[in-house]
CSV table of C-alpha atoms in Angstrom, one decimal:
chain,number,residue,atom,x,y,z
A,1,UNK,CA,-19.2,78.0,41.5
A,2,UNK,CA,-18.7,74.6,42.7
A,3,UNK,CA,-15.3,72.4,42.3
A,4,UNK,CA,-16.6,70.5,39.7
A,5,UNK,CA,-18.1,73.2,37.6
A,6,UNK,CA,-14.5,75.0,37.4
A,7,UNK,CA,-12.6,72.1,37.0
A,8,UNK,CA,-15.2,71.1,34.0
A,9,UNK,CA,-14.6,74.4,32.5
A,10,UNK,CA,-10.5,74.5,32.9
A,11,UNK,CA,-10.9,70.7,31.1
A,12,UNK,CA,-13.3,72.0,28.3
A,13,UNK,CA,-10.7,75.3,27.9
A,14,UNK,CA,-7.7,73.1,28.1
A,15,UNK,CA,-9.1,70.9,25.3
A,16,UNK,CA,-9.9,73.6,23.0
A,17,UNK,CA,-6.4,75.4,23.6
A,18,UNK,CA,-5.1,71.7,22.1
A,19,UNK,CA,-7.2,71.5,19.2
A,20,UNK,CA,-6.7,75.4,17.9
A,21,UNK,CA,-3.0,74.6,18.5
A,22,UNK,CA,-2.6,71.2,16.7
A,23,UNK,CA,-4.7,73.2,13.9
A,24,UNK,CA,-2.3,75.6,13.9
A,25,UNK,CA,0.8,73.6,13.9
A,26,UNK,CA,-0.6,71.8,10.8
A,27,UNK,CA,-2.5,75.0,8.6
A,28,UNK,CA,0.9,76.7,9.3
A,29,UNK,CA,3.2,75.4,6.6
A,30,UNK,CA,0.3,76.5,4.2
A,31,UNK,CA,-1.1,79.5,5.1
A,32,UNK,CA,1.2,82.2,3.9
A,33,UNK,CA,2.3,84.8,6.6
A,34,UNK,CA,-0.6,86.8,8.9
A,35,UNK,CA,-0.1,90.1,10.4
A,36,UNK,CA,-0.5,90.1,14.4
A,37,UNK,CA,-4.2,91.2,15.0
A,38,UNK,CA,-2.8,94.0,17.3
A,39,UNK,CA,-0.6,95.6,14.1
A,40,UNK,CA,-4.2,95.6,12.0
A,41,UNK,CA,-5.9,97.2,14.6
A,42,UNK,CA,-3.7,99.9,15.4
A,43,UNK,CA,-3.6,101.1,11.3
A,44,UNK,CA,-7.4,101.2,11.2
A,45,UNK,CA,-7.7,103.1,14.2
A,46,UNK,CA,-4.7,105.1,13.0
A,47,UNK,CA,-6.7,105.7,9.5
A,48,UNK,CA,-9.6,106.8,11.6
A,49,UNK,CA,-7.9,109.0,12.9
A,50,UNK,CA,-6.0,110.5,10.2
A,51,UNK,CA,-9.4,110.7,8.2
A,52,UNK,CA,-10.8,112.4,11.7
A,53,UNK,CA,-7.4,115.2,11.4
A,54,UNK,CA,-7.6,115.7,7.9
A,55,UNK,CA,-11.8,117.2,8.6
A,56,UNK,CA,-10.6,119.1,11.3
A,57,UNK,CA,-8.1,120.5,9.6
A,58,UNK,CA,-10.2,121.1,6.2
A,59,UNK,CA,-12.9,122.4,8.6
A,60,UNK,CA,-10.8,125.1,10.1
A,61,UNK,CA,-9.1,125.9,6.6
A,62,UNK,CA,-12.6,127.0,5.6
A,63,UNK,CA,-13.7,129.0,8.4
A,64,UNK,CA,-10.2,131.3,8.4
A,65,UNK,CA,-11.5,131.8,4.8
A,66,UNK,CA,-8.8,130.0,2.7
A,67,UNK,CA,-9.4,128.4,-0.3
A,68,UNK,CA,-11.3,125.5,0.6
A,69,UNK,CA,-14.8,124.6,-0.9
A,70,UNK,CA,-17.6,123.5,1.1
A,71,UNK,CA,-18.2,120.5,-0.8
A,72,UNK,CA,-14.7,119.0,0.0
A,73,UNK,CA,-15.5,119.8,4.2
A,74,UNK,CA,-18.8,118.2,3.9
A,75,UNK,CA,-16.9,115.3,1.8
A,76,UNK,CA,-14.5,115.0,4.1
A,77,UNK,CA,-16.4,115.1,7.1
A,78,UNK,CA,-18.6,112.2,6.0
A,79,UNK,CA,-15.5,110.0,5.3
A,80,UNK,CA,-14.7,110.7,8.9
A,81,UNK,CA,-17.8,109.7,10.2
A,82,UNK,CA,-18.5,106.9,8.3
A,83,UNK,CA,-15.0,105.5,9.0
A,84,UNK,CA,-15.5,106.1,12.5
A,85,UNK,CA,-19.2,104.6,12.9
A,86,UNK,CA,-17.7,101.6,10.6
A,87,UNK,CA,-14.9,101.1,13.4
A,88,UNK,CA,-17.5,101.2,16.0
A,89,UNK,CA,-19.0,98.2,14.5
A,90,UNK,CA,-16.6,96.2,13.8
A,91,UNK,CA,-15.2,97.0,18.1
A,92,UNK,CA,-18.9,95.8,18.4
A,93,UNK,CA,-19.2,92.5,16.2
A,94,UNK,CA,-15.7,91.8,17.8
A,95,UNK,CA,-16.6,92.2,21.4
A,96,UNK,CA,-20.0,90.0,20.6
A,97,UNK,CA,-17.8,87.0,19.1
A,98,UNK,CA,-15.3,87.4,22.3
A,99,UNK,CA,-18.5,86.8,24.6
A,100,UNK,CA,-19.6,83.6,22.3
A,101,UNK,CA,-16.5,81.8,23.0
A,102,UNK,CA,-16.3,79.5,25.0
A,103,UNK,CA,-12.8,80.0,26.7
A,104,UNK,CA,-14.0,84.1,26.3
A,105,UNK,CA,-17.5,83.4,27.7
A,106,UNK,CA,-15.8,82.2,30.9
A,107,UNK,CA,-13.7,85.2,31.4
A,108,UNK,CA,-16.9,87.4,30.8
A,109,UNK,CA,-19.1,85.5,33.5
A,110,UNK,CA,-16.3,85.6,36.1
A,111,UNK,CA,-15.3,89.0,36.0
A,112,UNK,CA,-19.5,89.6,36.0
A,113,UNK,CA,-20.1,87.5,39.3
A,114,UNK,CA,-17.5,87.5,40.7
């Protein structure tokens, strides 16, 4: 990549980085308070999980022959599944929308080539 071409793209990142953080300055005394991405991440993948336990566990409970109908293990084990498949998506819809940005789209091309 030539001189120009990176010191185009540090410009173009360095004016974008201004304008989400004057945007921010300003939409902060309105918004009310936000939760740190990170935080709402880790309890969806912590539900996931828990609805992923709570099959295995209802699975097994069934197969030593406790008092566990079928329906509820088959119930359960969709809600796992379907949580899980729904997480998938949304890691996959995320991951697309990192490699649209522009500031993103750079990382992504320079870790590709180099």
């Amino acid at each position: 990549m030539s001189d120009f071409r990176i010191e185009q793209a540090l410009a173009e990142m360095r004016s974008i980085g201004g304008q989400q953080q004057s945007a921010a300055a300003t939409n902060k005394q309105d918004a009310p308070p936000v939760e740190e991405f990170s935080s709402l991440l880790r309890q969806a993948v912590e539900h996931v999980n828990d609805r992923q336990v709570d099959s295995t566990d209802l699975k097994d409970a069934y197969m030593r022959g406790e008092d566990v109908q079928l329906t509820d293990v088959m119930i359960s084990s969709q809600k796992a599944q379907l949580s899980f498949e729904a997480m998938k998506e949304v890691r996959n819809r995320f991951l697309e929308a990192m490699k649209k940005s522009p500031i993103c789209k750079y990382r992504f091309v320079r870790v590709r080539h180099g």
